[in-house]
mmCIF file with all atom_site columns, C-alpha atoms and ligand atoms in Angstrom:
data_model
loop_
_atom_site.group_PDB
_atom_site.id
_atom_site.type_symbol
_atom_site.label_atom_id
_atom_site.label_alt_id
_atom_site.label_comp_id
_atom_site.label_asym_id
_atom_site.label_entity_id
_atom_site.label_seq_id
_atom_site.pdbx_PDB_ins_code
_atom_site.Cartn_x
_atom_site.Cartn_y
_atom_site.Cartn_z
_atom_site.occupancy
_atom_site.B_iso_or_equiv
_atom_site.pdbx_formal_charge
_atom_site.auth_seq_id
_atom_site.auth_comp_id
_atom_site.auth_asym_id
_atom_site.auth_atom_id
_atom_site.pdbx_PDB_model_num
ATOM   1   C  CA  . UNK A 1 1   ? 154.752 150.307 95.692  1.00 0.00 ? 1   UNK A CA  1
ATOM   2   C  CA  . UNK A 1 2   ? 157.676 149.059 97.243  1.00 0.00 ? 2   UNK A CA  1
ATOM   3   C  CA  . UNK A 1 3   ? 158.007 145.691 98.494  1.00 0.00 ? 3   UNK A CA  1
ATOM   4   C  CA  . UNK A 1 4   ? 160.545 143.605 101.064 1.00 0.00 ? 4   UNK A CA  1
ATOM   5   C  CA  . UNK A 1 5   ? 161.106 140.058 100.380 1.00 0.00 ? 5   UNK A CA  1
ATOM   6   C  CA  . UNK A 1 6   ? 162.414 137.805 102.757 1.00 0.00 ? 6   UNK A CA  1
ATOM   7   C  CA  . UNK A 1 7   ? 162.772 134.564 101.054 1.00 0.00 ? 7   UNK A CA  1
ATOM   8   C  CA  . UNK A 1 8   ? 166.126 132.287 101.321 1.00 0.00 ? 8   UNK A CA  1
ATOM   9   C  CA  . UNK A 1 9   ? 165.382 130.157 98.416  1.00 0.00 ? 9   UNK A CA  1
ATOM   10  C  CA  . UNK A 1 10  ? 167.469 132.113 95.523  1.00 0.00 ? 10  UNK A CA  1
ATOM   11  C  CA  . UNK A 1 11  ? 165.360 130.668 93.134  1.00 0.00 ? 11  UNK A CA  1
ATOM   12  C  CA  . UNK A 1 12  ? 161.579 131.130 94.273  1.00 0.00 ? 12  UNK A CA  1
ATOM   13  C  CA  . UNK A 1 13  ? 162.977 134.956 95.373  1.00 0.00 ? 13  UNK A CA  1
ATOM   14  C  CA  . UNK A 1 14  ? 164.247 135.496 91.745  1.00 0.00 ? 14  UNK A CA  1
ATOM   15  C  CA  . UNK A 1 15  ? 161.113 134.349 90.660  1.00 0.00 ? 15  UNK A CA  1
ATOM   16  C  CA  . UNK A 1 16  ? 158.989 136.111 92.296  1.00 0.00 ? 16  UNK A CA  1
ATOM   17  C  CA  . UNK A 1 17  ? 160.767 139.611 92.199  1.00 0.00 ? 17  UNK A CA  1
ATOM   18  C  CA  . UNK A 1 18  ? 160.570 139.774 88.669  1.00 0.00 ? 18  UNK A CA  1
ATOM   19  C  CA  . UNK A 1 19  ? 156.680 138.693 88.944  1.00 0.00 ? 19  UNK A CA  1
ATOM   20  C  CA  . UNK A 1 20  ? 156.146 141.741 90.698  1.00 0.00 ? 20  UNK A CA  1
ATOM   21  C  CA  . UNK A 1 21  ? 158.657 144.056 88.404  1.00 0.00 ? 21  UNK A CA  1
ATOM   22  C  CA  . UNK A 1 22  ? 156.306 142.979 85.538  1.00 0.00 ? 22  UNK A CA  1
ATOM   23  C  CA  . UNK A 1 23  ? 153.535 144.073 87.716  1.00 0.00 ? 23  UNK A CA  1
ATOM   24  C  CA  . UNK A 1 24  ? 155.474 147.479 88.629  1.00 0.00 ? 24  UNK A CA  1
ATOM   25  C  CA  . UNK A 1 25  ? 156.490 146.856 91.906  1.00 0.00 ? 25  UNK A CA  1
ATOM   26  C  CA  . UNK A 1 26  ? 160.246 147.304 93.195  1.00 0.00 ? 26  UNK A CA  1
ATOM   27  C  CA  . UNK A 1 27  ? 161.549 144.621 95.234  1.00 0.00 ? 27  UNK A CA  1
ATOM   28  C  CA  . UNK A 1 28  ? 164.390 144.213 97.615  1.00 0.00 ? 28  UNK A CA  1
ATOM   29  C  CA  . UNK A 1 29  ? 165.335 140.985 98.211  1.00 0.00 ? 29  UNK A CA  1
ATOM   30  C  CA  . UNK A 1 30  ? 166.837 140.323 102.007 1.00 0.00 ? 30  UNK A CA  1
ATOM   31  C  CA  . UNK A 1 31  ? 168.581 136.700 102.056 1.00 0.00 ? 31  UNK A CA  1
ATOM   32  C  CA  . UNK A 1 32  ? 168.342 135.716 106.090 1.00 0.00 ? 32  UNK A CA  1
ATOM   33  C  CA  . UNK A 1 33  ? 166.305 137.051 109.130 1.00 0.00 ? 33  UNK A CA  1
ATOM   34  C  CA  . UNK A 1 34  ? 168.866 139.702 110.236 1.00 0.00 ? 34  UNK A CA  1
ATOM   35  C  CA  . UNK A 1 35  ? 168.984 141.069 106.988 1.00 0.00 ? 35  UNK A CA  1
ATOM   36  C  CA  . UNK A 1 36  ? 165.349 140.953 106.754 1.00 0.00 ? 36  UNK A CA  1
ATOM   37  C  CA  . UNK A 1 37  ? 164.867 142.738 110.141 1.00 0.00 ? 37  UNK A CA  1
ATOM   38  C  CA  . UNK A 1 38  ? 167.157 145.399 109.314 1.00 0.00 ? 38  UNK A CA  1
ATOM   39  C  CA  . UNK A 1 39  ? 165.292 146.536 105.868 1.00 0.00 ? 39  UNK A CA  1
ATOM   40  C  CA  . UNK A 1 40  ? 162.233 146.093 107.369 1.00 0.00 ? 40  UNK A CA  1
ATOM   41  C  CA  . UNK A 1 41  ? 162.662 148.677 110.683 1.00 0.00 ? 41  UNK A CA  1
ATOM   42  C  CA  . UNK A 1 42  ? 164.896 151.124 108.634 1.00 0.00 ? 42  UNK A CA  1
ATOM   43  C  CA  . UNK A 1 43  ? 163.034 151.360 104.780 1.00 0.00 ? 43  UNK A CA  1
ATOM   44  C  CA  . UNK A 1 44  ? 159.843 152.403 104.396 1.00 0.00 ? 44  UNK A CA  1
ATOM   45  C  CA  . UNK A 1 45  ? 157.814 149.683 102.642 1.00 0.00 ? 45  UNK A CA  1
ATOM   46  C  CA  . UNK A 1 46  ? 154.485 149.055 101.551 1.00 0.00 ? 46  UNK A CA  1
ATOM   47  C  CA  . UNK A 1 47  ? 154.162 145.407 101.865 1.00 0.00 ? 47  UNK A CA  1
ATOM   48  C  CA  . UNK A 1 48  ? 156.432 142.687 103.489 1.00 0.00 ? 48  UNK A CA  1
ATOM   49  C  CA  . UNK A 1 49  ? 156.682 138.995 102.207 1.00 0.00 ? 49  UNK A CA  1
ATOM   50  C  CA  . UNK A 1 50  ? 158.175 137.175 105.299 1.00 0.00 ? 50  UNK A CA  1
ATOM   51  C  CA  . UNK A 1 51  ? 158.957 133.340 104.537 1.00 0.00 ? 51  UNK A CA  1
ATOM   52  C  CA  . UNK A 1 52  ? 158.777 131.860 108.136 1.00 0.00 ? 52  UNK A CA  1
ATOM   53  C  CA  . UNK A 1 53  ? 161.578 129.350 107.640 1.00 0.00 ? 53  UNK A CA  1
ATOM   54  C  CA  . UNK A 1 54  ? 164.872 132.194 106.686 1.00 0.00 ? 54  UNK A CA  1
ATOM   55  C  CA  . UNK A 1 55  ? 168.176 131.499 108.511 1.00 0.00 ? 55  UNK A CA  1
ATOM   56  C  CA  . UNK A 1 56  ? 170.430 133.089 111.344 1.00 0.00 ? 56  UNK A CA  1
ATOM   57  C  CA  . UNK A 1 57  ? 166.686 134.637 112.298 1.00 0.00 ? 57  UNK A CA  1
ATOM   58  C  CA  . UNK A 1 58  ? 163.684 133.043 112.075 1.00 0.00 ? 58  UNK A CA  1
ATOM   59  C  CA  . UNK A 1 59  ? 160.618 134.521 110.527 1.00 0.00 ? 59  UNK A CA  1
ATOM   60  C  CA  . UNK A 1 60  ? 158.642 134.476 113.180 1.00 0.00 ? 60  UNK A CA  1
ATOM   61  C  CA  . UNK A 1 61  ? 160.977 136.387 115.450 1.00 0.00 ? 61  UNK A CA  1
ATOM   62  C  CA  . UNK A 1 62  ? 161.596 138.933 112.852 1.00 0.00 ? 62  UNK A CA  1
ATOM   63  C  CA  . UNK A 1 63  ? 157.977 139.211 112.580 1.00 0.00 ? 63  UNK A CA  1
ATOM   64  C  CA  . UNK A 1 64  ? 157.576 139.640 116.555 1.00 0.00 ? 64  UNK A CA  1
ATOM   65  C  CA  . UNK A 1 65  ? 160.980 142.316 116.400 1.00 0.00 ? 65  UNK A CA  1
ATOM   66  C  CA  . UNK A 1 66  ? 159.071 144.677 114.224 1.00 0.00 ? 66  UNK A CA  1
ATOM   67  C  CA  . UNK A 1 67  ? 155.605 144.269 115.956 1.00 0.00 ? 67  UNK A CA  1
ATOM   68  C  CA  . UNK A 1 68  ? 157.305 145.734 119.356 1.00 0.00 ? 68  UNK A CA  1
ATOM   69  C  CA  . UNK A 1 69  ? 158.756 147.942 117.302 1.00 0.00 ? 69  UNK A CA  1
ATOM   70  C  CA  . UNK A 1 70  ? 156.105 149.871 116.542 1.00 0.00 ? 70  UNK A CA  1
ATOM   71  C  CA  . UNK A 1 71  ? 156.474 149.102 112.656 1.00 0.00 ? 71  UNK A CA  1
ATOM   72  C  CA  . UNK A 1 72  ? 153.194 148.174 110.891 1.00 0.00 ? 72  UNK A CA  1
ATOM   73  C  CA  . UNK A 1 73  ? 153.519 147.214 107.834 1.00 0.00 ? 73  UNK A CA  1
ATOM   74  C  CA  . UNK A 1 74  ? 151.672 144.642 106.503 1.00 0.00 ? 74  UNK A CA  1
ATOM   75  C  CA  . UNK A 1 75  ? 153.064 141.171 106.406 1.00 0.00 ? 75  UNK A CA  1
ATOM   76  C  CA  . UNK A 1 76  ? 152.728 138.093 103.835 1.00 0.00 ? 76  UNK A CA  1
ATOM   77  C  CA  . UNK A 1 77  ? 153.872 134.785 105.750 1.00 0.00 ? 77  UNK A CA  1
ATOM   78  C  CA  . UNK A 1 78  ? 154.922 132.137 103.572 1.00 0.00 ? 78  UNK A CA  1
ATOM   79  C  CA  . UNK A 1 79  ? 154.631 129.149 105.332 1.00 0.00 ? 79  UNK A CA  1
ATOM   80  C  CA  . UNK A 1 80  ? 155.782 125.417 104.274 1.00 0.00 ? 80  UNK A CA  1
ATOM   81  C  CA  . UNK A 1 81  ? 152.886 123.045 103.468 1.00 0.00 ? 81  UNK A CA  1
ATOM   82  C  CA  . UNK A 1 82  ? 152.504 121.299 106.934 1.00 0.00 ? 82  UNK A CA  1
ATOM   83  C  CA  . UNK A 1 83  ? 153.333 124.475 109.162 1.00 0.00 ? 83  UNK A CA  1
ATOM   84  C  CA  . UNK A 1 84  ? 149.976 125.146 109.957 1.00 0.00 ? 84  UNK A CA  1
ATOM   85  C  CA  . UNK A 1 85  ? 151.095 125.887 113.439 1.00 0.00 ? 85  UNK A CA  1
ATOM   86  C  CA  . UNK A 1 86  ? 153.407 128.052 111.755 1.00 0.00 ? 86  UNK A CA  1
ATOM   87  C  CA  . UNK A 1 87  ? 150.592 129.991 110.436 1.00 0.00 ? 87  UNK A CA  1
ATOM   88  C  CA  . UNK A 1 88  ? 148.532 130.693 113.630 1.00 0.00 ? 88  UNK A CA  1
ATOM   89  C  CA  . UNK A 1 89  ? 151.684 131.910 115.511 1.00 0.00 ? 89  UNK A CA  1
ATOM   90  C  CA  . UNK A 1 90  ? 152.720 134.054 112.625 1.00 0.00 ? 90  UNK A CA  1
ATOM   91  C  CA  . UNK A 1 91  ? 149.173 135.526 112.157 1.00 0.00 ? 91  UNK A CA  1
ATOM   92  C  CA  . UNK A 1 92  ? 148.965 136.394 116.555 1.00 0.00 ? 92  UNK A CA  1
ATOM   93  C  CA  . UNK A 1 93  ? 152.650 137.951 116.015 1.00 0.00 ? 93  UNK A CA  1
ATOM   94  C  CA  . UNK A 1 94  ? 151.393 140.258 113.621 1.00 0.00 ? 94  UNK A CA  1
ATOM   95  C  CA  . UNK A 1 95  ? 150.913 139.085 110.322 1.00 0.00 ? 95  UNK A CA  1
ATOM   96  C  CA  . UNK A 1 96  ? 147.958 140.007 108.263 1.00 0.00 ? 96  UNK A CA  1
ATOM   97  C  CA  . UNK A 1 97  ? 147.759 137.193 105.719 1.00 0.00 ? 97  UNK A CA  1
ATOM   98  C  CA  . UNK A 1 98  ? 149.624 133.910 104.517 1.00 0.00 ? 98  UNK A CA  1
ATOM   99  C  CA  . UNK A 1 99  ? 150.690 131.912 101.321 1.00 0.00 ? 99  UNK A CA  1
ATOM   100 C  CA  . UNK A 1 100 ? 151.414 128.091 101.990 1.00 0.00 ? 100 UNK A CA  1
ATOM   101 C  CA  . UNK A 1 101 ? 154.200 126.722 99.726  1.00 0.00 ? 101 UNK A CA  1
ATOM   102 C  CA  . UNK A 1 102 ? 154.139 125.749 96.827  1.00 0.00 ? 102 UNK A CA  1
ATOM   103 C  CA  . UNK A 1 103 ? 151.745 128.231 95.822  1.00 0.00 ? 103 UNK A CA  1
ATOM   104 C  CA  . UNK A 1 104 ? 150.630 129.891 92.533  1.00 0.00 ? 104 UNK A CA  1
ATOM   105 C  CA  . UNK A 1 105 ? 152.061 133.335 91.335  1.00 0.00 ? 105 UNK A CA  1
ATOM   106 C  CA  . UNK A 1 106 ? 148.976 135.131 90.303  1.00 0.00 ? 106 UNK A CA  1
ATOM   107 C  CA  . UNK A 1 107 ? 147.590 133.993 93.833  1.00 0.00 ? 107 UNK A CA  1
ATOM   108 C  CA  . UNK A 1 108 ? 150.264 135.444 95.317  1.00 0.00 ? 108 UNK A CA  1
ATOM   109 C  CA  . UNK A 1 109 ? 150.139 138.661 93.261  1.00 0.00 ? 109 UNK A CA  1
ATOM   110 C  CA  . UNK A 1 110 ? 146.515 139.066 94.111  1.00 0.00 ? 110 UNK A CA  1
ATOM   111 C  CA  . UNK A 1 111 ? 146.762 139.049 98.294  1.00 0.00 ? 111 UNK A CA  1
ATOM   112 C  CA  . UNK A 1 112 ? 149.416 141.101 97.440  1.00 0.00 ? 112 UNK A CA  1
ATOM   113 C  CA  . UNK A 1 113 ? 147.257 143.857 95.802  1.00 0.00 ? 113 UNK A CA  1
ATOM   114 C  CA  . UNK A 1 114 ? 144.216 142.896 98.202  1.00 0.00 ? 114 UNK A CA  1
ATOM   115 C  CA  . UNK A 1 115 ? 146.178 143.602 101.186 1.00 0.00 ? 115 UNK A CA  1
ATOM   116 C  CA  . UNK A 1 116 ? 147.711 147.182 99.711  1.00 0.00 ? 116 UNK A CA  1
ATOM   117 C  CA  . UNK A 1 117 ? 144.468 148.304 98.948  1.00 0.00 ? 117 UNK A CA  1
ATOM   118 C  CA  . UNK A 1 118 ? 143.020 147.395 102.420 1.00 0.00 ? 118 UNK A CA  1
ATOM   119 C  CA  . UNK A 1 119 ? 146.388 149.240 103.723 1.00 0.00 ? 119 UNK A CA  1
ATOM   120 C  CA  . UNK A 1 120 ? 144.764 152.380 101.606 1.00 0.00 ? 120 UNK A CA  1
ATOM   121 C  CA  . UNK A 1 121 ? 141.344 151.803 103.373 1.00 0.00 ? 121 UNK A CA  1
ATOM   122 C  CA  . UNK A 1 122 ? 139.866 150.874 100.312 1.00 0.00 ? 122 UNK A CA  1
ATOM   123 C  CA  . UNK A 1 123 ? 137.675 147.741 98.891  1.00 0.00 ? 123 UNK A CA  1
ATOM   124 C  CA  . UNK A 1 124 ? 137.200 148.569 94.648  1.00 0.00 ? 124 UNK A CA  1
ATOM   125 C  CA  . UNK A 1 125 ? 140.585 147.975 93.067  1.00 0.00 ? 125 UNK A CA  1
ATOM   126 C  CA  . UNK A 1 126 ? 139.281 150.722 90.225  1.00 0.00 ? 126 UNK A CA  1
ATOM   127 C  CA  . UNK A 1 127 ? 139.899 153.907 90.955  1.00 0.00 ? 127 UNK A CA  1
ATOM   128 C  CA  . UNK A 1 128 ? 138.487 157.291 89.297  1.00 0.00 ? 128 UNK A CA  1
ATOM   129 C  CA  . UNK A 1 129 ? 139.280 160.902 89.716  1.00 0.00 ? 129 UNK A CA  1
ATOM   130 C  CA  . UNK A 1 130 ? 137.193 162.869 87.135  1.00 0.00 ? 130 UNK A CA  1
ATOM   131 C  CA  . UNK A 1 131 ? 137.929 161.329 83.368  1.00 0.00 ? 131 UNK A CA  1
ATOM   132 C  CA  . UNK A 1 132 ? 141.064 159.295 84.608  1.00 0.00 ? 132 UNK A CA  1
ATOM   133 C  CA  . UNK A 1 133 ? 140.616 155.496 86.192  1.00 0.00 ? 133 UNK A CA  1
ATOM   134 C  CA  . UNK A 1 134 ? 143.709 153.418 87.345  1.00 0.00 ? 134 UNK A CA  1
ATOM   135 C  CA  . UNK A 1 135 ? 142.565 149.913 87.349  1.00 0.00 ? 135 UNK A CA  1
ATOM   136 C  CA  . UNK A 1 136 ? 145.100 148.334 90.374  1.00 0.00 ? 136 UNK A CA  1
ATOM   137 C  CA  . UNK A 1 137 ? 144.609 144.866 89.163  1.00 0.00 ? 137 UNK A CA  1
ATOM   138 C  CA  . UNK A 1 138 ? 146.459 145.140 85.739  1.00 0.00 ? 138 UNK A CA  1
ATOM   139 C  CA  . UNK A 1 139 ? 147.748 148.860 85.869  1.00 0.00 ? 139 UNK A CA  1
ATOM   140 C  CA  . UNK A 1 140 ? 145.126 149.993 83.395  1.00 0.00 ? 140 UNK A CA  1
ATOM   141 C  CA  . UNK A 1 141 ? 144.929 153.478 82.778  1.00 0.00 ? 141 UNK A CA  1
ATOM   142 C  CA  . UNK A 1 142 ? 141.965 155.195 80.840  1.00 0.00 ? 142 UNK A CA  1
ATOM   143 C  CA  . UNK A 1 143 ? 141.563 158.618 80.265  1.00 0.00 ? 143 UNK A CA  1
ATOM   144 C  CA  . UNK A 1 144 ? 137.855 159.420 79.148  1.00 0.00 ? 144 UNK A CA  1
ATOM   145 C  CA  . UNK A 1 145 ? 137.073 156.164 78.211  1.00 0.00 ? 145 UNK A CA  1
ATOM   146 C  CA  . UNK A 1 146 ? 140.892 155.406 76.048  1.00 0.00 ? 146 UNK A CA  1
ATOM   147 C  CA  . UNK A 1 147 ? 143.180 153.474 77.380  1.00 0.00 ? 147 UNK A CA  1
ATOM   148 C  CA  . UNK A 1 148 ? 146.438 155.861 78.444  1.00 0.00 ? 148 UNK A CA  1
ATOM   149 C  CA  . UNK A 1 149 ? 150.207 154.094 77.600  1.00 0.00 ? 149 UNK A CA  1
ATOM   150 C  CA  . UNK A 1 150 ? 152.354 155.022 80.532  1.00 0.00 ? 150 UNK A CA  1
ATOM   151 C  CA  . UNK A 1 151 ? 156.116 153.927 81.397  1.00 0.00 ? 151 UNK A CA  1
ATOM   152 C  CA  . UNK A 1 152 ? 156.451 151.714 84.450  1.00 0.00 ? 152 UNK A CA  1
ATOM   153 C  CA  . UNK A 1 153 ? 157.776 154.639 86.219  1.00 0.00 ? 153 UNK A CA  1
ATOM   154 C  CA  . UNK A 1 154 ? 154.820 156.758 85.754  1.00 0.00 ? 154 UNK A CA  1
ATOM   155 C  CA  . UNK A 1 155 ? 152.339 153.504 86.782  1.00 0.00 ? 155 UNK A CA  1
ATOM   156 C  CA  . UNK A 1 156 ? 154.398 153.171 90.099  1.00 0.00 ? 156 UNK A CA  1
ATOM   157 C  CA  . UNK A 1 157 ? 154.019 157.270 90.751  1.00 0.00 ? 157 UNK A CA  1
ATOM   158 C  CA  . UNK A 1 158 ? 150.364 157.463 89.795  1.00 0.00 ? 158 UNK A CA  1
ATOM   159 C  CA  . UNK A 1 159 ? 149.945 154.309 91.267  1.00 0.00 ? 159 UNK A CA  1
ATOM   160 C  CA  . UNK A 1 160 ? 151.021 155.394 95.262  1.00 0.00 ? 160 UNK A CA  1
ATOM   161 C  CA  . UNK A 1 161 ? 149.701 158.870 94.356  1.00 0.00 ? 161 UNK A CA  1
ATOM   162 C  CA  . UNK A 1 162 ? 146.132 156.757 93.780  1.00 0.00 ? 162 UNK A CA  1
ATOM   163 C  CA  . UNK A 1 163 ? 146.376 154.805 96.737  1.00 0.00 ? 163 UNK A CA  1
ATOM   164 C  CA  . UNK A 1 164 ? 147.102 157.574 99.244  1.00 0.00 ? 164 UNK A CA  1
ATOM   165 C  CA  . UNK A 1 165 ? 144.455 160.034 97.864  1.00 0.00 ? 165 UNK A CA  1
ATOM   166 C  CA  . UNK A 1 166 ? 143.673 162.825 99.269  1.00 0.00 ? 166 UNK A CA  1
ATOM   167 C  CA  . UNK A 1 167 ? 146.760 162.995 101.675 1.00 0.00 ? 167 UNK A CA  1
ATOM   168 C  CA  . UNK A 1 168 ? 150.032 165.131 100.181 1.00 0.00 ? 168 UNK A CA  1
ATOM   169 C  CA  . UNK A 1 169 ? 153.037 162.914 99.234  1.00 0.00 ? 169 UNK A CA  1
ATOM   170 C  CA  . UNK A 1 170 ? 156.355 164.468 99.502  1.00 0.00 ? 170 UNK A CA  1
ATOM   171 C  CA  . UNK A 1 171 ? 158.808 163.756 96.470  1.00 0.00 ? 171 UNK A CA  1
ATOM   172 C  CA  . UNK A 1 172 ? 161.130 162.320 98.767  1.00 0.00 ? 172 UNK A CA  1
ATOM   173 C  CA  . UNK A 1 173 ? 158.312 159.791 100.418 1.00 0.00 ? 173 UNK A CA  1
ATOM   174 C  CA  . UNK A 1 174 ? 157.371 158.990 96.205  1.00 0.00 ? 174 UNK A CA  1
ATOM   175 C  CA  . UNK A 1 175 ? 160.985 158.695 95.790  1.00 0.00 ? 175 UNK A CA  1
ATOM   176 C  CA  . UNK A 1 176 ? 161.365 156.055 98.410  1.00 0.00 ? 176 UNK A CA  1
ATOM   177 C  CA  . UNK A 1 177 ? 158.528 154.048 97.150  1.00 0.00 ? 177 UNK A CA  1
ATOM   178 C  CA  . UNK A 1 178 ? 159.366 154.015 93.474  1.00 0.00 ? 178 UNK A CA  1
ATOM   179 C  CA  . UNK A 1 179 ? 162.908 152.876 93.649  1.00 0.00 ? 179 UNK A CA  1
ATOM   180 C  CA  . UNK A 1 180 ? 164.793 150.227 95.563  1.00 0.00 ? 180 UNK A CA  1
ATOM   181 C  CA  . UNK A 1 181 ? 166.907 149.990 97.854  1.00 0.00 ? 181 UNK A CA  1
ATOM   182 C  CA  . UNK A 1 182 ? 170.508 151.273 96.818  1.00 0.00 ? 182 UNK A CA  1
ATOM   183 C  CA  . UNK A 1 183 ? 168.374 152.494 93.750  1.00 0.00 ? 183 UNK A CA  1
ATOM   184 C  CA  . UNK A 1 184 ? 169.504 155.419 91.478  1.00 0.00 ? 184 UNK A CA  1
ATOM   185 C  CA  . UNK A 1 185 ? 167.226 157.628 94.043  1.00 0.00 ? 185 UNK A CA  1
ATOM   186 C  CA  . UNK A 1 186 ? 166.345 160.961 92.664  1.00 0.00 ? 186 UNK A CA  1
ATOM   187 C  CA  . UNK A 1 187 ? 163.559 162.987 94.028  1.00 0.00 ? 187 UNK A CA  1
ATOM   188 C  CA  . UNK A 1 188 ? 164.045 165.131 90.893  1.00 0.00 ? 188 UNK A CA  1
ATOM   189 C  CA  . UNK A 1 189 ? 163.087 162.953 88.560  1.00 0.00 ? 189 UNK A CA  1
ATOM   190 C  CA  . UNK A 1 190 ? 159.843 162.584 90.147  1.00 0.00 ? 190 UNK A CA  1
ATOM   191 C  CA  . UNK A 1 191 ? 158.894 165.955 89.011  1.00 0.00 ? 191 UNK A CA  1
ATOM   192 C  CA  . UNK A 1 192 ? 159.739 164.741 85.450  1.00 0.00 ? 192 UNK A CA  1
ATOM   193 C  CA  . UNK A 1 193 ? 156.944 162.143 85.818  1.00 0.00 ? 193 UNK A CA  1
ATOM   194 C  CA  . UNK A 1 194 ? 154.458 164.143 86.962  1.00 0.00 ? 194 UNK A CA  1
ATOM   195 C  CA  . UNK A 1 195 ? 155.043 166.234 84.557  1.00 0.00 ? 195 UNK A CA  1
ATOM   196 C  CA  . UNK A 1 196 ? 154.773 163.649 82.134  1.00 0.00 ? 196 UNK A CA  1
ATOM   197 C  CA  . UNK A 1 197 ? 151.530 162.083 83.883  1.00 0.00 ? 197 UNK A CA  1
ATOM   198 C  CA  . UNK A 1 198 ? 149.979 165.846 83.334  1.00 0.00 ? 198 UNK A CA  1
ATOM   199 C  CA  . UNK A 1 199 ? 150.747 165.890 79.555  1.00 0.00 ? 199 UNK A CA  1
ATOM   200 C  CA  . UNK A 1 200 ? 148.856 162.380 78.991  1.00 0.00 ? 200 UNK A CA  1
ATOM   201 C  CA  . UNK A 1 201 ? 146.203 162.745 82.060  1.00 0.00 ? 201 UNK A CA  1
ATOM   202 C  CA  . UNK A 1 202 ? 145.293 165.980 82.283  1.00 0.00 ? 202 UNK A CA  1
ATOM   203 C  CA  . UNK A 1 203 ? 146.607 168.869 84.321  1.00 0.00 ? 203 UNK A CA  1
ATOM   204 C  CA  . UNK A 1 204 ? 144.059 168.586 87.162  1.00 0.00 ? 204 UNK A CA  1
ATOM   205 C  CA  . UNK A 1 205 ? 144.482 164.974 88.713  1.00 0.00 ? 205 UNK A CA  1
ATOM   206 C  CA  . UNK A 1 206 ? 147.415 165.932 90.569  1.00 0.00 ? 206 UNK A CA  1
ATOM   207 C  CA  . UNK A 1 207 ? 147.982 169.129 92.461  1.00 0.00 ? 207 UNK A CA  1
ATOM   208 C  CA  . UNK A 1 208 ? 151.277 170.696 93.001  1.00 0.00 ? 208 UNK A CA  1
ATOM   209 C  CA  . UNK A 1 209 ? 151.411 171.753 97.143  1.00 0.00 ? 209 UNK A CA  1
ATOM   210 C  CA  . UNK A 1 210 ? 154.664 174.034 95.933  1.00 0.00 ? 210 UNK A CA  1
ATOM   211 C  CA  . UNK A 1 211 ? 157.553 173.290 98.281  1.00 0.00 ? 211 UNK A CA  1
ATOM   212 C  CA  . UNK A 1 212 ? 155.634 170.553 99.847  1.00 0.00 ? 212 UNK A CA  1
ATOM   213 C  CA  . UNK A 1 213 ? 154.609 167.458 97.096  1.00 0.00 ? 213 UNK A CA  1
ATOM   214 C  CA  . UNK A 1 214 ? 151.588 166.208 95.298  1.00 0.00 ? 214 UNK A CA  1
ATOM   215 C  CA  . UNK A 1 215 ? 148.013 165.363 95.649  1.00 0.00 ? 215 UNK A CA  1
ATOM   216 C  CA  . UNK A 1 216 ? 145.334 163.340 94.116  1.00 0.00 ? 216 UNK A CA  1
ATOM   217 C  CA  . UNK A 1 217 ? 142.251 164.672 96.047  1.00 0.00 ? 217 UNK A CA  1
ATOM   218 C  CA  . UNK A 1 218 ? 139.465 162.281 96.834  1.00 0.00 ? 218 UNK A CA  1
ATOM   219 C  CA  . UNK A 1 219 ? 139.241 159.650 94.029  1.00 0.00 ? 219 UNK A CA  1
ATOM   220 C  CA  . UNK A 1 220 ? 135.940 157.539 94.379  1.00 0.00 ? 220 UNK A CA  1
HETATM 221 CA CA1 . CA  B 2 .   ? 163.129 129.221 103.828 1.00 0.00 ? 301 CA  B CA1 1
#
């Protein structure tokens, strides 16, 4: 899952990029409002963390840019402690959910992976296809009832192949949501995963569509 950050603040961005590395996201970081607006109509993300208060653009703008824009991802507002008009105008422009500052990281991490599973129409953060369960809340992977060890690269493609079950995913869309932006992109090397996913899952969980991309078919 790949994630926008719009956060001005060096060090709270820092911090809570490599929060969500640990937790196998990829981040790009976007400094100011124009930046932010640019990476956010031209790269496909799956979440976007918009701090209301970012220079040369504010938030809120940005926010109402993309809306009109016809791009719908969802949007985390981080909002200083007294802007709670801030909040109501950022959640009618658009947004789906807000963090006031200062605010815990595990909080954070958790409307994070509430609102990407709602963006996957789902409510359990456990899903299961056959003997194989991906637990979305810590990464966990079991296979028959052990607990798999996967790379960080194989979480992240088993992890967007999970969420968008049952629909085929090109190797250039998993591409694109596994790596960052200016990222060593290689839609090759996503066959190497799955590959690799196959030798320590099982050869049915995901389907080859040959020419086309991959499928997990209806997980419960
Ligand atoms: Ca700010």
């Amino acid at each position: 899952m790949r994630i926008l950050l719009a956060e001005d603040e060096h060090v709270l961005a820092d911090q809570i990029k490599s929060v969500l590395k640990s937790e196998g996201r990829v981040v790009d970081i976007a400094g100011d409002g124009v930046e932010a607006q640019f990476l956010g109509e031209t790269e496909p993300y799956d979440l976007i963390i918009l701090d209301i208060g970012l220079p040369q653009r504010d938030g809120l703008t940005v926010l109402k840019s993309w809306r009109a824009n016809g791009i719908e991802t969802p949007v985390l507002i981080l909002t200083a402690r007294d802007g709670w008009s801030d909040r109501v105008d950022g959640l009618d422009a658009g947004g789906d959910d807000y963090l006031t500052k200062p605010f815990h990281m595990p909080e954070l991490s958790a409307r994070i992976r509430a609102m990407i599973r709602r963006q996957s129409g789902r409510a359990n953060p456990v899903f299961c296809k056959d003997n194989v369960s991906f637990d979305s809340r810590n990464n966990q992977v079991m296979v028959g009832g052990m607990p798999a060890s996967l790379t960080s690269q194989e979480i992240a493609v088993l992890s967007y192949l999970f969420h968008n079950s049952g629909r085929l995913v090109s190797r250039t869309e998993l591409s694109e949501h596994i790596y960052q932006y200016d990222g060593d992109r290689d839609s090759n090397t996503i066959a190497v995963f799955v590959n690799r996913l196959r030798k320590k899952l099982g050869n049915d969980l995901i389907e080859t569509v040959r020419g086309r991309g991959y499928v997990i078919k209806a997980a419960a």
